[in-house]
Amino acid sequence: MIEIVQKDDPVLRQKATEVAISEITSPRIRKILADMKEALASQEDGVALAAPQIGVPLRIFIVAGFALTEELQESKDRPDDLVFINPTITKLSKDKAELEEGCLSVRHFYGKTLRSKKATARAYNEKGEIFQRGGSGLLAQIFQHETDHLDGILFIDHAKEVQKVDIIK
Ligand code: ZN
């Protein structure tokens, strides 16, 4: 099982480095992507994961396929995760909303963050092709949360009303 590092790990506080374009399809990056997908799939409440969260300081994040559209949430199969390599946010709406937020690396803490309602990210996919994807709501929030991870920022740095929520089993 791939371990998801927790908030006091220094890897979460460093600025992640870009992946060389020529390296995107290399076995090393393929293995990192496979590990990230495995780690994300192991968390039933996980919607996205950044590479530093598995201890790899590279600019990569993935988004669970079911978080991408409303219709897919209805489907029972686990759709493919979407891969963002060297992502940059190209657009952020001025219009913001206060949203509930948590993080797989800040286990059991939740708080309220102010996030742009819409965001567009440009990145390379795992084939090394550049693409752009716009999103609103949860997807826009994910883009902002995950690119923050790549710059060493955690949501608890700016969230309000952070509380520990104990999971009752
Ligand atoms: Zn996170």
XYZ file of C-alpha atoms and ligand atoms in Angstrom, residues 48-50 53 102-106 145-146 149 154-155, ligand 1:
15
model
C -7.644 14.226 -5.923
C -4.015 13.766 -4.975
C -0.774 15.675 -5.606
C 1.399 13.617 -0.937
C -10.359 18.749 3.739
C -7.156 17.026 2.643
C -5.851 13.446 2.599
C -2.635 14.787 4.169
C -4.423 16.647 6.974
C -6.211 22.965 -3.681
C -3.888 20.756 -5.755
C 0.110 21.536 -2.810
C -1.911 23.374 2.733
C -5.554 24.415 3.113
Zn -4.722 18.045 -0.142
